[in-house]
PDB file of C-alpha atoms and ligand atoms in Angstrom:
ATOM      1  CA  MET A   1     282.699  94.120 -29.875  1.00  0.00           C
ATOM      2  CA  SER A   2     284.714  91.809 -27.829  1.00  0.00           C
ATOM      3  CA  MET A   3     283.418  88.623 -29.177  1.00  0.00           C
ATOM      4  CA  ARG A   4     285.138  86.571 -31.900  1.00  0.00           C
ATOM      5  CA  MET A   5     284.122  88.396 -35.080  1.00  0.00           C
ATOM      6  CA  PRO A   6     285.815  86.875 -38.305  1.00  0.00           C
ATOM      7  CA  THR A   7     286.194  89.651 -40.865  1.00  0.00           C
ATOM      8  CA  ASN A   8     284.284  87.804 -43.472  1.00  0.00           C
ATOM      9  CA  VAL A   9     281.045  88.281 -41.412  1.00  0.00           C
ATOM     10  CA  VAL A  10     281.085  91.839 -42.328  1.00  0.00           C
ATOM     11  CA  ASP A  11     282.047  91.196 -45.921  1.00  0.00           C
ATOM     12  CA  ILE A  12     279.151  88.787 -46.138  1.00  0.00           C
ATOM     13  CA  ALA A  13     276.834  91.413 -44.579  1.00  0.00           C
ATOM     14  CA  LYS A  14     277.795  94.003 -47.222  1.00  0.00           C
ATOM     15  CA  ASN A  15     277.301  91.280 -49.935  1.00  0.00           C
ATOM     16  CA  VAL A  16     273.747  90.611 -48.548  1.00  0.00           C
ATOM     17  CA  LYS A  17     272.865  94.319 -48.435  1.00  0.00           C
ATOM     18  CA  GLU A  18     273.658  94.530 -52.146  1.00  0.00           C
ATOM     19  CA  ILE A  19     271.792  91.363 -53.056  1.00  0.00           C
ATOM     20  CA  LEU A  20     268.641  92.562 -51.188  1.00  0.00           C
ATOM     21  CA  SER A  21     268.598  96.061 -52.647  1.00  0.00           C
ATOM     22  CA  ASP A  22     265.343  95.665 -54.286  1.00  0.00           C
ATOM     23  CA  ALA A  23     263.792  93.082 -51.858  1.00  0.00           C
ATOM     24  CA  GLU A  24     260.161  93.403 -50.544  1.00  0.00           C
ATOM     25  CA  GLY A  25     260.079  95.958 -47.588  1.00  0.00           C
ATOM     26  CA  GLY A  26     259.624  93.349 -44.910  1.00  0.00           C
ATOM     27  CA  HIS A  27     262.313  91.086 -46.188  1.00  0.00           C
ATOM     28  CA  ASP A  28     264.887  93.768 -47.057  1.00  0.00           C
ATOM     29  CA  TRP A  29     268.478  94.390 -45.673  1.00  0.00           C
ATOM     30  CA  TYR A  30     266.961  96.136 -42.688  1.00  0.00           C
ATOM     31  CA  HIS A  31     264.936  93.094 -41.734  1.00  0.00           C
ATOM     32  CA  ILE A  32     268.263  91.133 -41.891  1.00  0.00           C
ATOM     33  CA  GLU A  33     270.089  93.798 -39.733  1.00  0.00           C
ATOM     34  CA  ARG A  34     267.416  93.592 -37.058  1.00  0.00           C
ATOM     35  CA  VAL A  35     267.509  89.922 -36.979  1.00  0.00           C
ATOM     36  CA  TRP A  36     271.396  90.076 -36.831  1.00  0.00           C
ATOM     37  CA  LYS A  37     271.105  92.419 -33.840  1.00  0.00           C
ATOM     38  CA  ASN A  38     268.304  90.542 -32.103  1.00  0.00           C
ATOM     39  CA  ALA A  39     270.473  87.320 -32.398  1.00  0.00           C
ATOM     40  CA  LEU A  40     273.474  89.000 -30.884  1.00  0.00           C
ATOM     41  CA  ASN A  41     271.488  90.266 -28.056  1.00  0.00           C
ATOM     42  CA  ILE A  42     269.874  86.946 -27.390  1.00  0.00           C
ATOM     43  CA  HIS A  43     273.265  85.198 -27.687  1.00  0.00           C
ATOM     44  CA  ARG A  44     274.773  87.688 -25.133  1.00  0.00           C
ATOM     45  CA  HIS A  45     272.031  86.623 -22.584  1.00  0.00           C
ATOM     46  CA  GLU A  46     272.081  82.798 -23.513  1.00  0.00           C
ATOM     47  CA  LYS A  47     275.944  82.529 -23.366  1.00  0.00           C
ATOM     48  CA  LYS A  48     275.531  79.398 -25.531  1.00  0.00           C
ATOM     49  CA  GLY A  49     275.990  78.690 -29.267  1.00  0.00           C
ATOM     50  CA  ASP A  50     278.641  79.513 -31.891  1.00  0.00           C
ATOM     51  CA  LEU A  51     278.551  83.191 -32.680  1.00  0.00           C
ATOM     52  CA  TYR A  52     280.029  82.718 -36.140  1.00  0.00           C
ATOM     53  CA  ILE A  53     277.285  80.303 -37.110  1.00  0.00           C
ATOM     54  CA  ILE A  54     274.592  82.365 -35.524  1.00  0.00           C
ATOM     55  CA  GLN A  55     275.615  85.462 -37.420  1.00  0.00           C
ATOM     56  CA  LEU A  56     275.989  83.700 -40.830  1.00  0.00           C
ATOM     57  CA  ALA A  57     272.471  82.111 -40.393  1.00  0.00           C
ATOM     58  CA  ALA A  58     270.981  85.502 -39.457  1.00  0.00           C
ATOM     59  CA  LEU A  59     272.577  87.221 -42.322  1.00  0.00           C
ATOM     60  CA  LEU A  60     271.728  84.531 -45.012  1.00  0.00           C
ATOM     61  CA  HIS A  61     268.250  83.196 -43.619  1.00  0.00           C
ATOM     62  CA  ASP A  62     266.220  85.325 -46.195  1.00  0.00           C
ATOM     63  CA  ILE A  63     268.668  85.500 -49.101  1.00  0.00           C
ATOM     64  CA  ALA A  64     266.228  83.999 -51.456  1.00  0.00           C
ATOM     65  CA  ASP A  65     262.975  83.104 -49.791  1.00  0.00           C
ATOM     66  CA  ALA A  66     260.833  80.362 -51.478  1.00  0.00           C
ATOM     67  CA  LYS A  67     257.762  82.730 -51.156  1.00  0.00           C
ATOM     68  CA  PHE A  68     259.414  85.147 -53.605  1.00  0.00           C
ATOM     69  CA  HIS A  69     260.679  82.402 -55.910  1.00  0.00           C
ATOM     70  CA  ASP A  70     257.506  80.461 -56.941  1.00  0.00           C
ATOM     71  CA  GLY A  71     257.768  78.118 -53.855  1.00  0.00           C
ATOM     72  CA  ASP A  72     261.309  76.969 -54.896  1.00  0.00           C
ATOM     73  CA  GLU A  73     262.747  75.809 -51.535  1.00  0.00           C
ATOM     74  CA  ALA A  74     266.179  74.949 -52.879  1.00  0.00           C
ATOM     75  CA  ILE A  75     267.246  78.405 -54.127  1.00  0.00           C
ATOM     76  CA  GLY A  76     267.751  79.798 -50.593  1.00  0.00           C
ATOM     77  CA  PRO A  77     270.094  77.160 -49.305  1.00  0.00           C
ATOM     78  CA  GLU A  78     271.894  77.214 -52.713  1.00  0.00           C
ATOM     79  CA  THR A  79     272.399  80.882 -52.737  1.00  0.00           C
ATOM     80  CA  ALA A  80     273.626  80.922 -49.148  1.00  0.00           C
ATOM     81  CA  ARG A  81     276.137  78.188 -50.006  1.00  0.00           C
ATOM     82  CA  LYS A  82     277.475  80.135 -52.971  1.00  0.00           C
ATOM     83  CA  ILE A  83     277.972  83.251 -50.853  1.00  0.00           C
ATOM     84  CA  MET A  84     279.702  81.314 -48.022  1.00  0.00           C
ATOM     85  CA  THR A  85     281.934  79.525 -50.494  1.00  0.00           C
ATOM     86  CA  GLN A  86     282.924  82.805 -52.180  1.00  0.00           C
ATOM     87  CA  HIS A  87     283.870  84.111 -48.772  1.00  0.00           C
ATOM     88  CA  GLN A  88     285.985  80.934 -47.746  1.00  0.00           C
ATOM     89  CA  VAL A  89     283.691  79.824 -44.946  1.00  0.00           C
ATOM     90  CA  PRO A  90     284.860  76.370 -43.848  1.00  0.00           C
ATOM     91  CA  GLU A  91     282.588  73.468 -45.150  1.00  0.00           C
ATOM     92  CA  THR A  92     281.726  72.253 -41.683  1.00  0.00           C
ATOM     93  CA  VAL A  93     280.351  75.756 -40.905  1.00  0.00           C
ATOM     94  CA  ILE A  94     278.401  75.908 -44.236  1.00  0.00           C
ATOM     95  CA  GLU A  95     276.859  72.696 -43.541  1.00  0.00           C
ATOM     96  CA  GLU A  96     275.477  73.867 -40.096  1.00  0.00           C
ATOM     97  CA  VAL A  97     274.360  77.216 -41.490  1.00  0.00           C
ATOM     98  CA  ILE A  98     272.415  75.499 -44.318  1.00  0.00           C
ATOM     99  CA  ARG A  99     270.719  73.315 -41.781  1.00  0.00           C
ATOM    100  CA  ILE A 100     269.565  76.204 -39.807  1.00  0.00           C
ATOM    101  CA  ILE A 101     268.317  78.151 -42.776  1.00  0.00           C
ATOM    102  CA  GLU A 102     266.352  75.101 -43.971  1.00  0.00           C
ATOM    103  CA  ASN A 103     264.725  74.756 -40.510  1.00  0.00           C
ATOM    104  CA  MET A 104     263.984  78.463 -39.770  1.00  0.00           C
ATOM    105  CA  SER A 105     260.741  79.490 -41.534  1.00  0.00           C
ATOM    106  CA  TYR A 106     257.346  78.969 -40.010  1.00  0.00           C
ATOM    107  CA  ARG A 107     256.676  76.571 -42.916  1.00  0.00           C
ATOM    108  CA  SER A 108     259.355  74.191 -41.558  1.00  0.00           C
ATOM    109  CA  SER A 109     257.804  74.178 -38.081  1.00  0.00           C
ATOM    110  CA  PHE A 110     255.188  71.735 -39.398  1.00  0.00           C
ATOM    111  CA  SER A 111     257.910  69.311 -40.369  1.00  0.00           C
ATOM    112  CA  GLU A 112     257.778  65.963 -38.587  1.00  0.00           C
ATOM    113  CA  LEU A 113     261.435  65.542 -37.798  1.00  0.00           C
ATOM    114  CA  PRO A 114     262.357  69.066 -36.872  1.00  0.00           C
ATOM    115  CA  TYR A 115     266.061  69.723 -36.595  1.00  0.00           C
ATOM    116  CA  THR A 116     267.169  71.475 -33.397  1.00  0.00           C
ATOM    117  CA  SER A 117     270.251  73.366 -32.109  1.00  0.00           C
ATOM    118  CA  VAL A 118     271.105  76.224 -29.817  1.00  0.00           C
ATOM    119  CA  GLU A 119     272.050  78.318 -32.783  1.00  0.00           C
ATOM    120  CA  LEU A 120     268.787  77.558 -34.619  1.00  0.00           C
ATOM    121  CA  ASP A 121     266.837  78.502 -31.579  1.00  0.00           C
ATOM    122  CA  ILE A 122     268.558  81.782 -31.175  1.00  0.00           C
ATOM    123  CA  VAL A 123     268.326  82.801 -34.838  1.00  0.00           C
ATOM    124  CA  ARG A 124     264.754  81.686 -35.189  1.00  0.00           C
ATOM    125  CA  ASP A 125     263.708  83.597 -32.047  1.00  0.00           C
ATOM    126  CA  ALA A 126     265.641  86.688 -33.526  1.00  0.00           C
ATOM    127  CA  ASP A 127     263.548  86.380 -36.754  1.00  0.00           C
ATOM    128  CA  ARG A 128     260.242  85.690 -34.944  1.00  0.00           C
ATOM    129  CA  LEU A 129     260.732  88.945 -32.842  1.00  0.00           C
ATOM    130  CA  ASP A 130     260.743  90.825 -36.030  1.00  0.00           C
ATOM    131  CA  ALA A 131     257.520  89.253 -37.076  1.00  0.00           C
ATOM    132  CA  ILE A 132     255.716  90.597 -33.978  1.00  0.00           C
ATOM    133  CA  GLY A 133     255.081  94.132 -32.329  1.00  0.00           C
ATOM    134  CA  ALA A 134     255.000  97.315 -34.279  1.00  0.00           C
ATOM    135  CA  ILE A 135     257.575  96.198 -36.840  1.00  0.00           C
ATOM    136  CA  GLY A 136     255.552  92.924 -37.265  1.00  0.00           C
ATOM    137  CA  ILE A 137     252.394  94.845 -37.997  1.00  0.00           C
ATOM    138  CA  ALA A 138     254.109  96.913 -40.542  1.00  0.00           C
ATOM    139  CA  ARG A 139     255.814  94.017 -42.230  1.00  0.00           C
ATOM    140  CA  ALA A 140     252.510  91.970 -42.344  1.00  0.00           C
ATOM    141  CA  PHE A 141     250.568  94.747 -44.043  1.00  0.00           C
ATOM    142  CA  ASN A 142     253.373  95.448 -46.431  1.00  0.00           C
ATOM    143  CA  TYR A 143     253.594  91.794 -47.443  1.00  0.00           C
ATOM    144  CA  GLY A 144     249.750  91.706 -47.808  1.00  0.00           C
ATOM    145  CA  GLY A 145     250.042  94.775 -50.124  1.00  0.00           C
ATOM    146  CA  PHE A 146     252.948  93.077 -52.067  1.00  0.00           C
ATOM    147  CA  LYS A 147     250.658  90.139 -52.672  1.00  0.00           C
ATOM    148  CA  ASN A 148     247.661  92.373 -53.419  1.00  0.00           C
ATOM    149  CA  ARG A 149     245.535  90.934 -50.561  1.00  0.00           C
ATOM    150  CA  PRO A 150     242.733  92.586 -48.716  1.00  0.00           C
ATOM    151  CA  LEU A 151     243.444  94.255 -45.358  1.00  0.00           C
ATOM    152  CA  PHE A 152     240.327  93.019 -43.933  1.00  0.00           C
ATOM    153  CA  ASP A 153     237.133  91.133 -45.257  1.00  0.00           C
ATOM    154  CA  PRO A 154     234.336  90.493 -42.703  1.00  0.00           C
ATOM    155  CA  ASN A 155     233.222  87.501 -44.696  1.00  0.00           C
ATOM    156  CA  ILE A 156     236.558  85.537 -44.507  1.00  0.00           C
ATOM    157  CA  ASP A 157     237.378  84.164 -41.068  1.00  0.00           C
ATOM    158  CA  PRO A 158     240.939  83.139 -40.040  1.00  0.00           C
ATOM    159  CA  VAL A 159     241.609  79.465 -40.799  1.00  0.00           C
ATOM    160  CA  GLU A 160     243.295  76.917 -38.605  1.00  0.00           C
ATOM    161  CA  ILE A 161     246.751  76.363 -40.126  1.00  0.00           C
ATOM    162  CA  ILE A 162     247.727  72.729 -39.525  1.00  0.00           C
ATOM    163  CA  SER A 163     250.061  71.910 -42.186  1.00  0.00           C
ATOM    164  CA  LYS A 164     252.780  73.547 -44.332  1.00  0.00           C
ATOM    165  CA  GLU A 165     250.495  73.106 -47.350  1.00  0.00           C
ATOM    166  CA  SER A 166     247.679  75.224 -45.651  1.00  0.00           C
ATOM    167  CA  TYR A 167     250.019  77.704 -44.525  1.00  0.00           C
ATOM    168  CA  VAL A 168     251.731  78.218 -47.925  1.00  0.00           C
ATOM    169  CA  LYS A 169     248.514  78.330 -49.949  1.00  0.00           C
ATOM    170  CA  ASN A 170     246.597  80.663 -47.697  1.00  0.00           C
ATOM    171  CA  THR A 171     245.612  83.873 -49.399  1.00  0.00           C
ATOM    172  CA  GLY A 172     243.370  85.385 -46.906  1.00  0.00           C
ATOM    173  CA  PRO A 173     243.129  88.967 -45.612  1.00  0.00           C
ATOM    174  CA  THR A 174     246.203  90.312 -43.789  1.00  0.00           C
ATOM    175  CA  ILE A 175     244.356  90.913 -40.607  1.00  0.00           C
ATOM    176  CA  ASN A 176     243.798  87.171 -40.426  1.00  0.00           C
ATOM    177  CA  HIS A 177     247.463  86.505 -40.579  1.00  0.00           C
ATOM    178  CA  PHE A 178     247.594  87.703 -36.901  1.00  0.00           C
ATOM    179  CA  TYR A 179     245.262  84.988 -35.682  1.00  0.00           C
ATOM    180  CA  GLU A 180     246.754  82.406 -37.998  1.00  0.00           C
ATOM    181  CA  LYS A 181     250.394  82.941 -37.065  1.00  0.00           C
ATOM    182  CA  LEU A 182     251.658  86.152 -35.331  1.00  0.00           C
ATOM    183  CA  LEU A 183     249.726  85.917 -32.094  1.00  0.00           C
ATOM    184  CA  LYS A 184     251.141  82.266 -31.685  1.00  0.00           C
ATOM    185  CA  LEU A 185     254.809  83.212 -31.902  1.00  0.00           C
ATOM    186  CA  LYS A 186     255.057  84.461 -28.241  1.00  0.00           C
ATOM    187  CA  ASP A 187     254.574  81.007 -26.927  1.00  0.00           C
ATOM    188  CA  MET A 188     256.799  79.377 -29.607  1.00  0.00           C
ATOM    189  CA  MET A 189     259.930  81.195 -28.481  1.00  0.00           C
ATOM    190  CA  LYS A 190     262.657  78.949 -27.314  1.00  0.00           C
ATOM    191  CA  THR A 191     265.174  81.163 -25.585  1.00  0.00           C
ATOM    192  CA  GLN A 192     264.715  83.031 -22.277  1.00  0.00           C
ATOM    193  CA  LYS A 193     265.545  86.396 -23.621  1.00  0.00           C
ATOM    194  CA  GLY A 194     263.412  85.897 -26.763  1.00  0.00           C
ATOM    195  CA  LYS A 195     260.451  84.963 -24.557  1.00  0.00           C
ATOM    196  CA  GLU A 196     260.895  88.185 -22.455  1.00  0.00           C
ATOM    197  CA  LEU A 197     261.328  90.531 -25.440  1.00  0.00           C
ATOM    198  CA  ALA A 198     258.211  88.785 -27.138  1.00  0.00           C
ATOM    199  CA  ILE A 199     255.774  89.886 -24.381  1.00  0.00           C
ATOM    200  CA  GLU A 200     255.727  93.515 -24.959  1.00  0.00           C
ATOM    201  CA  ARG A 201     255.623  93.209 -28.689  1.00  0.00           C
ATOM    202  CA  HIS A 202     252.768  90.658 -28.282  1.00  0.00           C
ATOM    203  CA  GLU A 203     250.753  92.834 -26.069  1.00  0.00           C
ATOM    204  CA  PHE A 204     251.218  95.774 -28.458  1.00  0.00           C
ATOM    205  CA  MET A 205     249.775  93.653 -31.211  1.00  0.00           C
ATOM    206  CA  CYS A 206     246.674  92.767 -29.020  1.00  0.00           C
ATOM    207  CA  GLY A 207     246.083  96.471 -28.441  1.00  0.00           C
ATOM    208  CA  PHE A 208     246.449  97.215 -32.097  1.00  0.00           C
ATOM    209  CA  LEU A 209     243.806  94.400 -32.990  1.00  0.00           C
ATOM    210  CA  GLU A 210     241.433  95.763 -30.428  1.00  0.00           C
ATOM    211  CA  GLN A 211     241.546  99.132 -31.750  1.00  0.00           C
ATOM    212  CA  PHE A 212     241.349  97.941 -35.278  1.00  0.00           C
ATOM    213  CA  TYR A 213     238.153  95.962 -34.749  1.00  0.00           C
ATOM    214  CA  LYS A 214     236.670  98.927 -32.839  1.00  0.00           C
ATOM    215  CA  GLU A 215     237.217 101.032 -35.964  1.00  0.00           C
ATOM    216  CA  VAL A 216     236.100  98.680 -38.617  1.00  0.00           C
ATOM    217  CA  ARG A 217     232.991  97.199 -36.959  1.00  0.00           C
TER     218      ARG A 217
HETATM  219  P1  ADP B   1     257.294  81.927 -43.756  1.00  0.00           P
HETATM  220  O1  ADP B   1     256.382  82.325 -42.709  1.00  0.00           O
HETATM  221  O2  ADP B   1     256.596  82.163 -45.215  1.00  0.00           O
HETATM  222  O3  ADP B   1     258.037  80.639 -43.509  1.00  0.00           O
HETATM  223  P2  ADP B   1     258.632  83.754 -42.560  1.00  0.00           P
HETATM  224  O4  ADP B   1     258.471  83.246 -41.278  1.00  0.00           O
HETATM  225  O5  ADP B   1     259.961  84.390 -43.012  1.00  0.00           O
HETATM  226  O6  ADP B   1     258.360  82.921 -43.753  1.00  0.00           O
HETATM  227  O7  ADP B   1     257.546  85.040 -42.759  1.00  0.00           O
HETATM  228  C1  ADP B   1     258.063  86.333 -42.619  1.00  0.00           C
HETATM  229  C2  ADP B   1     257.039  87.388 -42.573  1.00  0.00           C
HETATM  230  O8  ADP B   1     256.427  87.481 -43.893  1.00  0.00           O
HETATM  231  C3  ADP B   1     255.971  87.284 -41.579  1.00  0.00           C
HETATM  232  O9  ADP B   1     256.325  87.497 -40.421  1.00  0.00           O
HETATM  233  C4  ADP B   1     254.959  88.277 -42.164  1.00  0.00           C
HETATM  234  O10 ADP B   1     255.465  89.628 -41.876  1.00  0.00           O
HETATM  235  C5  ADP B   1     255.140  88.075 -43.623  1.00  0.00           C
HETATM  236  N1  ADP B   1     254.016  87.173 -43.995  1.00  0.00           N
HETATM  237  C6  ADP B   1     254.219  85.936 -44.472  1.00  0.00           C
HETATM  238  N2  ADP B   1     252.937  85.464 -44.752  1.00  0.00           N
HETATM  239  C7  ADP B   1     252.012  86.473 -44.613  1.00  0.00           C
HETATM  240  C8  ADP B   1     250.716  86.526 -44.814  1.00  0.00           C
HETATM  241  N3  ADP B   1     250.001  85.565 -45.127  1.00  0.00           N
HETATM  242  N4  ADP B   1     250.152  87.738 -44.527  1.00  0.00           N
HETATM  243  C9  ADP B   1     250.883  88.771 -44.062  1.00  0.00           C
HETATM  244  N5  ADP B   1     252.232  88.695 -43.785  1.00  0.00           N
HETATM  245  C10 ADP B   1     252.837  87.635 -44.176  1.00  0.00           C
HETATM  246 NI1   NI B   2     263.302  86.573 -41.790  1.00  0.00          NI
END
């Protein structure tokens, strides 16, 4: 790679891989690696944003997700800070990465005063790409299985998600998650490359849903 690549990015990646060794299948090291690669790809086309910050945010964004820690929203940023401090990341960079991590999740998209930056847009698009398409389908059903949710229930309709609370406390069937969130992501992409890559994945999900309902009805 010709880009500036501080050696501690690779050290931090190794550290993250160890920490996530028993993570849920949709939020494991390979999710992080895909987001990291997606982010590098988007950055290459955008030609904007600090690549060091982008990579650290991609690597650390799911290090301790609140949904696997009883809703504790402090544990992710705290863990990310600890790791960056151990690897001698400068304080100004740590602050920036933490702000990105705090504002990346879908939960945060309901916040009234959303934080924005080029780096956030790139890493969030990279993460959203991994929530859609074939990999998105696999991750959604794995998460639903992990939470012991039904695949499909003809008596429970998708709900309108209008707040962080309604998003977090929703326990509906996994198929509903496509209508509640995943199908909306294509139009929420911020970067040009992200938008482009989202189209094919979005269409694949639409085809999947069509076939799914053909089979279950
Ligand atoms: P959150 O949406 O909780 O802020 P993420 O954006 O990281 O966090 O969500 C990541 C992924 O977790 C989703 O793309 C999806 O694969 C899975 N997921 C989250 N909530 C659900 C759900 N209710 N049903 C199925 N999958 C889910
Ligand atoms: Ni993620």
